[in-house]
Amino acid sequence: MLYHPDKHRDPELKRQAEQLFNQVHQAYEVLSDAHSRAIYDIFGKKGLEVEGWEVVERKRTPAEIREEYERLQREKEERRLQQRTNPKGTISVGVDATDLFDRYDDDFEEMPGGGFPHIEINRMHISQSIEAPLTNTDTAMLSGSLSTHNGSGGGNINVTVRRVTSAKGWGEVEFGAGDTLGPLIGLKVFRNVTPQCFLTAQCGVQFSPRGLRPSCSLMTARHLDQNTMGYLQWRWGPNSAMTTSLVRDTKSSHFTLALQLGVPHSYLMMSYQYKFQDEDQTKVKGSVKTGWFGTVVEYGAERKISRHSVLSATVSIGVPQGVTLKIKLSRASQTYLFPVHLTDQLLPSAVFYATVGPLLAYVAVHRLIIIPYTKAQKEQELELQRKSSATDIAKKKQEAETAVLLMQESVRRIIEAEESKMGLIILNGWYGKFVSDTSQKQEKAKVIDVTVPLQCLVKDSKLILTEASKAGLPGFYDPCVGEEKSLKLLYQFRGVMHQVISADTEPLRIPKQSHRTESES
């Protein structure tokens, strides 16, 4: 009734009232319809924007509406997934830097420029895969890879079709071809046997120049407790083996113990990873692996350097492998690996530089590049947020000022009625961020005058406000987005003045009982 355009003769007030009236009308349409109101009560305005509600049966309980909302969201997600190819890629560049520590001085004396260490790239590997959802249950995957090592290499391409048979399992068929091993046909099946146990079976046939090369593997896993998994795998083929492993993953650590008995490799491996509970998700890790091939000790660290990037460095020390530094950068779905082979021997100098070098390089890059870049990005985001908030605040402020203008006549009548019975009169009302005398001098108060909107809410000498933020009340707006706000009132009841201060989300009812008693006495 307050915002109805017909109640205002002034053309400008009539135009402004029409805008606010349309908003009230939209809210009324939602709240007066039991179906729409149930959606709004559960999901808010966002739920009303989901497509598909118009075909849903209207006589539904809140639980049924929630299930329907989740179904519509799943369908929306499925449509979005159908448009995505989900690309994944890996690039690995092997570097031979053994000349830094294992130099042959006699050969270098005969070569021009032989005083400089010779560092070369001796191997590369590139792999890429994409997915294409065919139906809600079928997905096709295309993958390929190229590898080269010391001047010779090869490649292969694979096509896989996966079908989800039920909530408990799926199966996939794989077809592959390469320039060295020949065509490949494979089958893989996954099945949840119980809620705590699952099984994976895989078999394949490789058509190599030397004849058929069949292979088969079977793996079962079981949850031993909430954070521990046990695995048992049997593999038959070119590298036959039986492997058992225990994996414990908690919020602060990750532990793995594995034992393999096979031909030609048998080993015992133990690894531990500690997870720091910091913003950068820092992890330190170490592992020991020993078997017929020798013994390898690895240690390293991993850290998140940006929103989508993770950097890790690992030092591998082994007999007879020597010392290798492995650098890994993961960005979104792409992985970049740089294994740098430093020496074939166990040289303390190689271990020292492999450990200290990456740390110094990371500190330098982090302070000179990453921190300034991240800071610039955050400042840019804050600036965009401030501009967006400024536009929204200006719009809300205009709506609030318009509402206050439209309230003037109603407020005048309410004050006359309250004065005639010595009821509730709002003398002053302020809303926003108040600054005390002990606050910093540069801090400024950000408050707005809400005397008129509060008086307009007075009914039968009472003002009742709920615990919701007062910024959503008619004639209000948020003068300091993201900051703590409060409401300060000076009112008169039964001829006696009272003052009240309440937090933004604190319910308020005036006059208070103590003020009623004081006025009556």
XYZ file of C-alpha atoms in Angstrom:
521
model
C 0.000 0.000 0.000
C 2.874 2.361 0.801
C 4.515 1.938 -2.632
C 1.359 1.789 -4.767
C 1.793 4.302 -7.626
C -1.828 5.504 -7.371
C -1.138 6.884 -3.858
C 1.367 9.452 -5.185
C 0.453 12.438 -7.349
C 3.949 13.809 -7.949
C 5.198 12.342 -11.291
C 8.720 11.693 -9.967
C 7.466 10.041 -6.778
C 4.999 8.045 -8.861
C 7.822 6.752 -11.089
C 10.001 5.812 -8.113
C 7.065 4.189 -6.321
C 6.367 2.088 -9.412
C 9.907 0.629 -9.354
C 9.675 -0.342 -5.691
C 6.123 -1.606 -6.142
C 7.316 -4.004 -8.878
C 9.893 -5.472 -6.465
C 7.242 -5.921 -3.781
C 4.925 -7.476 -6.365
C 7.570 -10.039 -7.374
C 8.160 -10.914 -3.714
C 4.391 -11.229 -3.174
C 4.049 -13.624 -6.123
C 6.716 -15.888 -4.648
C 5.537 -15.779 -1.029
C 1.828 -16.139 -1.830
C 2.445 -19.342 -3.815
C 3.048 -22.304 -1.488
C 5.237 -24.103 -4.053
C 7.450 -21.097 -4.837
C 7.645 -20.130 -1.187
C 8.858 -23.609 -0.214
C 11.589 -23.364 -2.868
C 12.577 -19.896 -1.633
C 12.599 -20.952 2.036
C 14.986 -23.815 1.268
C 17.269 -22.388 -1.440
C 16.655 -18.625 -1.546
C 16.496 -16.622 -4.770
C 19.121 -18.897 -6.351
C 16.716 -21.829 -6.198
C 14.032 -19.894 -8.070
C 16.452 -19.325 -10.959
C 16.926 -23.058 -11.643
C 15.271 -24.145 -14.880
C 12.705 -26.919 -14.800
C 10.469 -26.019 -11.843
C 7.560 -25.319 -14.182
C 7.224 -29.027 -15.029
C 7.417 -30.191 -11.408
C 4.277 -31.307 -9.588
C 3.221 -28.474 -7.305
C 1.933 -30.527 -4.338
C 5.292 -31.458 -2.860
C 6.759 -31.528 0.625
C 9.965 -29.569 1.392
C 11.933 -32.845 1.325
C 10.554 -33.705 -2.111
C 11.306 -30.194 -3.346
C 14.904 -30.530 -2.131
C 15.264 -33.842 -3.988
C 13.792 -32.278 -7.118
C 16.166 -29.321 -6.829
C 19.128 -31.661 -6.556
C 17.900 -33.616 -9.577
C 17.602 -30.456 -11.655
C 21.064 -29.402 -10.537
C 22.445 -32.803 -11.536
C 20.856 -32.508 -14.963
C 22.346 -29.041 -15.344
C 25.746 -30.412 -14.343
C 25.392 -33.279 -16.792
C 24.638 -30.841 -19.602
C 27.714 -28.883 -18.661
C 29.840 -32.034 -18.516
C 28.721 -32.977 -22.009
C 30.254 -29.752 -23.273
C 33.582 -30.410 -21.556
C 36.410 -32.571 -22.879
C 38.311 -32.643 -19.562
C 41.800 -32.506 -21.130
C 44.738 -33.888 -19.151
C 48.367 -33.720 -20.158
C 51.865 -34.546 -18.995
C 55.167 -33.242 -20.303
C 58.385 -34.780 -19.010
C 61.833 -33.486 -19.954
C 64.823 -35.518 -18.739
C 68.054 -33.595 -18.291
C 71.502 -35.194 -18.131
C 73.668 -32.943 -15.935
C 76.226 -35.530 -14.830
C 78.993 -33.446 -16.374
C 78.572 -30.966 -13.509
C 80.043 -33.506 -11.066
C 81.529 -36.351 -13.175
C 83.802 -34.577 -15.658
C 86.331 -36.128 -17.991
C 89.061 -33.464 -18.040
C 91.271 -35.207 -20.618
C 88.555 -35.128 -23.249
C 87.692 -31.484 -22.561
C 91.272 -30.317 -23.012
C 91.175 -31.427 -26.681
C 87.804 -29.758 -27.434
C 87.267 -26.036 -28.022
C 85.178 -24.578 -25.229
C 85.660 -27.758 -23.249
C 85.933 -25.834 -19.993
C 82.124 -25.516 -19.764
C 80.013 -28.418 -18.461
C 77.982 -30.215 -21.098
C 74.274 -30.418 -20.149
C 71.822 -32.053 -22.529
C 68.230 -33.228 -22.772
C 68.416 -36.990 -23.195
C 64.749 -37.948 -22.973
C 61.272 -36.464 -23.467
C 57.770 -37.744 -22.974
C 54.484 -36.059 -23.923
C 51.022 -37.502 -23.225
C 47.557 -36.035 -23.638
C 44.017 -37.304 -23.082
C 40.520 -35.959 -23.604
C 37.067 -37.207 -22.637
C 33.789 -36.995 -24.489
C 30.551 -37.945 -22.652
C 28.336 -39.889 -25.057
C 25.374 -40.472 -22.727
C 24.733 -40.208 -19.017
C 26.444 -43.580 -18.556
C 28.898 -43.810 -21.478
C 32.142 -41.877 -21.898
C 34.747 -42.100 -24.655
C 38.384 -41.248 -23.955
C 41.146 -40.585 -26.452
C 44.756 -40.583 -25.315
C 48.147 -40.569 -26.933
C 51.802 -40.294 -26.038
C 55.192 -39.721 -27.644
C 58.527 -40.651 -26.080
C 62.148 -40.303 -27.086
C 65.352 -41.425 -25.356
C 68.893 -40.846 -26.643
C 67.741 -40.321 -30.199
C 65.234 -43.181 -30.481
C 61.591 -43.171 -29.562
C 58.052 -44.151 -30.315
C 54.437 -43.368 -29.701
C 51.002 -44.849 -29.237
C 47.339 -43.891 -29.334
C 44.492 -45.386 -27.307
C 40.705 -45.210 -27.485
C 38.698 -46.233 -24.415
C 34.942 -46.503 -23.965
C 33.647 -46.654 -20.391
C 30.128 -47.554 -19.304
C 28.756 -47.078 -15.787
C 26.642 -50.177 -15.285
C 25.297 -49.240 -11.845
C 26.094 -47.287 -8.729
C 28.399 -50.152 -7.746
C 30.514 -50.616 -10.842
C 31.665 -49.800 -14.349
C 33.511 -51.436 -17.207
C 35.656 -50.194 -20.069
C 37.085 -51.498 -23.340
C 40.409 -50.216 -24.661
C 41.871 -50.275 -28.171
C 45.408 -49.121 -28.820
C 48.095 -48.995 -31.462
C 51.767 -48.044 -31.461
C 54.783 -48.028 -33.731
C 56.866 -50.359 -31.528
C 54.608 -52.753 -29.595
C 51.723 -53.172 -32.036
C 47.927 -53.172 -31.535
C 46.373 -53.654 -28.099
C 42.960 -54.831 -26.927
C 42.060 -54.609 -23.249
C 39.141 -54.959 -20.866
C 38.801 -53.502 -17.361
C 36.038 -53.973 -14.773
C 35.454 -52.214 -11.441
C 32.994 -53.396 -8.789
C 32.098 -52.395 -5.240
C 31.746 -55.764 -3.523
C 30.706 -54.272 -0.156
C 30.637 -50.701 1.200
C 34.178 -51.337 2.559
C 35.638 -53.423 -0.268
C 36.070 -53.075 -4.047
C 37.608 -55.165 -6.832
C 39.321 -54.282 -10.116
C 40.066 -56.827 -12.849
C 41.968 -56.139 -16.067
C 43.132 -58.241 -19.004
C 44.625 -57.462 -22.386
C 46.393 -58.811 -25.454
C 49.330 -57.077 -27.174
C 49.952 -58.020 -30.826
C 53.711 -57.507 -30.890
C 56.168 -58.464 -33.672
C 57.241 -61.373 -31.463
C 53.719 -62.725 -31.214
C 50.816 -62.412 -28.793
C 51.654 -61.042 -25.357
C 48.692 -61.603 -23.009
C 48.507 -59.918 -19.598
C 46.156 -59.993 -16.654
C 45.848 -58.263 -13.282
C 43.525 -58.458 -10.303
C 43.393 -55.957 -7.466
C 41.239 -55.875 -4.361
C 41.118 -53.186 -1.692
C 39.413 -52.894 1.669
C 38.830 -50.120 4.195
C 40.503 -51.284 7.394
C 39.282 -48.211 9.266
C 38.181 -44.677 8.477
C 41.654 -43.592 7.298
C 43.371 -46.854 6.340
C 43.168 -48.892 3.130
C 44.686 -52.300 2.393
C 45.502 -53.355 -1.200
C 46.377 -56.750 -2.683
C 47.338 -56.993 -6.369
C 48.275 -59.915 -8.586
C 49.786 -59.237 -11.999
C 50.582 -61.807 -14.711
C 52.391 -61.083 -17.942
C 55.768 -59.615 -18.949
C 56.283 -58.291 -15.388
C 54.520 -60.828 -13.180
C 54.307 -59.875 -9.502
C 52.278 -60.035 -6.308
C 52.009 -56.740 -4.408
C 50.464 -55.903 -1.073
C 50.316 -52.410 0.381
C 48.920 -50.503 3.332
C 47.940 -46.847 2.978
C 46.933 -44.576 5.845
C 45.778 -41.069 4.948
C 44.776 -38.545 7.604
C 44.360 -34.795 7.696
C 47.978 -34.290 8.788
C 49.868 -37.246 7.291
C 50.049 -39.914 4.583
C 51.816 -43.252 5.152
C 52.423 -46.082 2.672
C 53.994 -49.508 3.197
C 54.322 -51.839 0.179
C 55.890 -55.225 -0.502
C 56.275 -56.738 -3.985
C 57.451 -60.213 -4.934
C 57.893 -60.659 -8.646
C 59.959 -61.326 -11.720
C 62.236 -59.523 -12.359
C 61.617 -56.942 -9.580
C 60.988 -57.502 -5.873
C 61.148 -54.697 -3.353
C 60.061 -53.285 -0.004
C 58.973 -49.643 0.093
C 57.971 -47.301 2.904
C 57.017 -43.617 2.547
C 55.720 -40.919 4.873
C 54.299 -37.488 4.110
C 53.515 -34.768 6.644
C 50.879 -32.155 5.761
C 51.188 -28.715 7.297
C 47.879 -27.061 8.103
C 48.779 -23.787 6.400
C 47.301 -21.713 3.619
C 49.850 -22.959 1.045
C 49.150 -26.654 1.804
C 52.838 -27.388 2.381
C 53.909 -31.044 2.519
C 57.257 -32.716 3.287
C 57.857 -36.307 2.360
C 60.444 -39.075 2.537
C 60.654 -42.673 1.329
C 62.939 -45.696 1.310
C 62.790 -48.395 -1.355
C 65.053 -51.454 -1.436
C 65.052 -54.535 -3.638
C 66.996 -56.614 -6.170
C 67.749 -53.430 -8.170
C 69.385 -51.677 -5.195
C 68.276 -49.101 -2.663
C 66.752 -45.651 -3.242
C 66.154 -42.931 -0.645
C 63.973 -39.952 -1.565
C 63.001 -36.788 0.273
C 61.297 -33.609 -0.863
C 58.646 -30.970 -0.367
C 55.488 -29.755 -2.069
C 53.762 -26.386 -1.878
C 50.876 -24.555 -3.474
C 52.241 -21.442 -5.210
C 48.989 -20.099 -6.682
C 45.305 -20.911 -6.838
C 45.774 -23.625 -9.483
C 49.498 -24.419 -9.308
C 51.468 -26.803 -7.081
C 55.271 -27.034 -7.144
C 57.290 -29.922 -5.717
C 60.955 -30.934 -5.630
C 62.327 -34.368 -4.725
C 65.902 -35.551 -4.295
C 66.485 -39.216 -5.180
C 69.660 -40.920 -3.880
C 70.241 -44.520 -4.911
C 72.672 -47.315 -5.542
C 73.503 -47.781 -8.377
C 71.251 -44.993 -9.788
C 73.186 -42.065 -8.300
C 71.651 -38.670 -7.483
C 68.648 -37.175 -9.308
C 66.678 -33.980 -8.692
C 63.011 -34.211 -9.734
C 61.043 -30.987 -10.190
C 57.290 -31.194 -10.753
C 54.811 -28.422 -11.567
C 51.091 -29.195 -11.611
C 48.777 -26.527 -12.988
C 45.091 -27.400 -13.237
C 45.015 -30.665 -15.256
C 48.497 -30.265 -16.757
C 51.672 -31.740 -15.237
C 55.257 -30.778 -16.067
C 58.136 -33.025 -14.918
C 61.845 -32.213 -15.020
C 64.057 -35.069 -13.736
C 67.665 -33.812 -13.625
C 70.245 -36.589 -13.350
C 73.255 -35.109 -11.509
C 75.637 -38.013 -11.009
C 75.929 -41.791 -11.238
C 77.845 -41.898 -7.964
C 76.962 -40.997 -4.374
C 78.755 -37.645 -4.168
C 78.092 -35.444 -1.098
C 78.488 -32.320 -3.250
C 75.723 -33.477 -5.612
C 73.404 -34.242 -2.676
C 74.149 -30.840 -1.122
C 73.477 -28.816 -4.267
C 70.396 -30.893 -5.136
C 68.988 -30.038 -1.686
C 70.088 -26.433 -1.197
C 69.849 -25.261 -4.820
C 66.069 -25.691 -5.242
C 65.453 -24.101 -1.812
C 67.438 -20.971 -2.672
C 65.878 -20.781 -6.130
C 62.379 -21.141 -4.670
C 62.957 -18.426 -2.040
C 64.296 -16.053 -4.706
C 61.480 -16.729 -7.180
C 58.849 -16.643 -4.432
C 59.933 -13.270 -3.098
C 60.825 -11.589 -6.397
C 58.075 -12.972 -8.648
C 55.316 -14.962 -6.935
C 54.613 -12.644 -3.976
C 54.483 -9.435 -6.102
C 52.344 -11.209 -8.724
C 49.934 -12.634 -6.129
C 49.729 -9.273 -4.361
C 48.942 -7.505 -7.629
C 46.242 -10.074 -8.390
C 44.625 -9.635 -4.956
C 44.694 -5.858 -5.276
C 43.079 -6.139 -8.687
C 40.360 -8.420 -7.316
C 39.765 -6.071 -4.363
C 39.526 -3.112 -6.708
C 36.979 -4.929 -8.866
C 35.061 -5.935 -5.734
C 35.085 -2.339 -4.496
C 33.801 -1.085 -7.848
C 31.105 -3.761 -7.890
C 30.147 -2.997 -4.289
C 30.127 0.739 -4.984
C 27.663 0.242 -7.823
C 25.470 -2.012 -5.688
C 25.627 0.376 -2.700
C 24.690 3.320 -4.920
C 21.688 1.396 -6.237
C 20.567 0.340 -2.751
C 21.079 3.882 -1.478
C 18.898 5.285 -4.251
C 16.168 2.738 -3.485
C 16.360 3.547 0.240
C 16.127 7.303 -0.348
C 13.167 6.750 -2.646
C 11.471 4.584 -0.019
C 12.021 7.282 2.641
C 10.392 9.903 0.410
C 7.396 7.654 -0.145
C 7.093 7.006 3.607
C 6.786 10.660 4.641
C 2.996 10.877 4.520
C 2.482 7.550 6.293
C 5.036 8.471 8.968
C 3.271 11.781 9.605
C -0.002 9.941 10.275
C 1.724 7.357 12.501
C 3.378 10.108 14.603
C 0.058 11.921 15.037
C -1.618 8.697 16.189
C 1.229 7.861 18.622
C 1.365 11.403 20.059
C -2.374 11.362 20.772
C -1.899 8.345 23.094
C 1.646 9.146 24.292
C 2.894 6.092 22.437
C 6.178 5.289 20.727
C 7.969 8.111 18.895
C 11.354 7.505 17.217
C 13.356 10.687 17.823
C 16.614 9.542 16.166
C 17.745 6.338 14.488
C 21.221 5.574 13.137
C 22.484 2.442 11.436
C 26.010 1.461 10.397
C 29.517 1.453 11.834
C 30.023 3.688 14.890
C 33.451 4.921 16.012
C 34.278 5.221 19.704
C 36.624 7.733 21.293
C 39.318 5.060 21.675
C 39.277 4.180 17.962
C 42.014 5.178 15.588
C 41.809 8.742 14.396
C 41.876 7.838 10.716
C 38.852 5.580 11.173
C 35.617 7.231 10.081
C 32.076 6.488 11.102
C 29.812 5.121 8.358
C 26.204 5.539 9.429
C 22.907 6.474 7.832
C 19.816 8.154 9.292
C 16.986 5.593 9.624
C 14.575 7.594 11.783
C 11.799 7.670 9.177
C 11.988 3.945 8.203
C 11.905 2.889 11.872
C 8.924 5.100 12.663
C 7.141 3.644 9.651
C 7.539 0.163 11.183
C 5.882 1.186 14.474
C 2.520 -0.489 15.025
C 0.371 -0.173 18.150
C 3.204 1.610 20.000
C 5.607 -1.280 19.314
C 8.668 -1.750 17.122
C 9.704 -5.385 16.538
C 12.792 -6.281 14.496
C 13.982 -9.865 13.878
C 17.542 -11.209 14.063
C 18.027 -10.754 10.301
C 20.372 -8.011 9.083
C 18.654 -4.626 9.233
C 20.165 -3.704 5.840
C 17.253 -5.486 4.165
C 14.530 -3.358 5.804
C 12.631 -0.776 3.725
C 14.499 2.531 3.729
C 17.760 0.848 4.898
C 20.931 -0.049 2.994
C 24.404 -1.272 3.965
C 26.743 1.754 4.270
C 29.831 -0.375 5.083
C 29.804 -3.738 3.306
C 31.778 -6.406 5.148
C 32.148 -4.447 8.390
C 30.438 -4.848 11.743
C 27.308 -2.751 12.087
C 24.876 -1.797 14.816
C 21.616 0.102 15.313
C 21.334 3.085 17.665
C 17.916 4.411 18.711
C 16.660 7.368 20.718
C 12.919 7.105 21.311
C 10.180 8.523 23.502
C 7.549 6.408 25.243
C 4.955 7.754 27.716
C 6.767 11.078 27.610
C 10.115 9.569 28.749
C 13.170 9.348 26.457
C 15.216 6.145 26.187
C 18.278 5.045 24.229
C 18.998 1.586 22.816
C 21.988 0.141 20.935
C 21.790 -3.327 19.359
C 23.947 -5.397 17.019
C 22.952 -5.746 13.384
C 21.759 -9.346 13.683
C 20.321 -9.005 17.185
C 16.520 -9.080 17.556
C 15.042 -5.886 18.972
C 11.701 -5.130 20.619
C 10.863 -1.683 21.961
C 9.734 -0.315 24.240
C 11.648 -2.717 26.487
C 9.894 -4.065 29.574
C 12.168 -2.069 31.865
C 11.324 1.105 29.955
C 7.597 0.337 30.237
C 7.891 -0.058 34.007
C 9.941 3.119 34.291
C 7.424 5.119 32.244
C 4.458 3.844 34.274
C 6.147 4.675 37.578
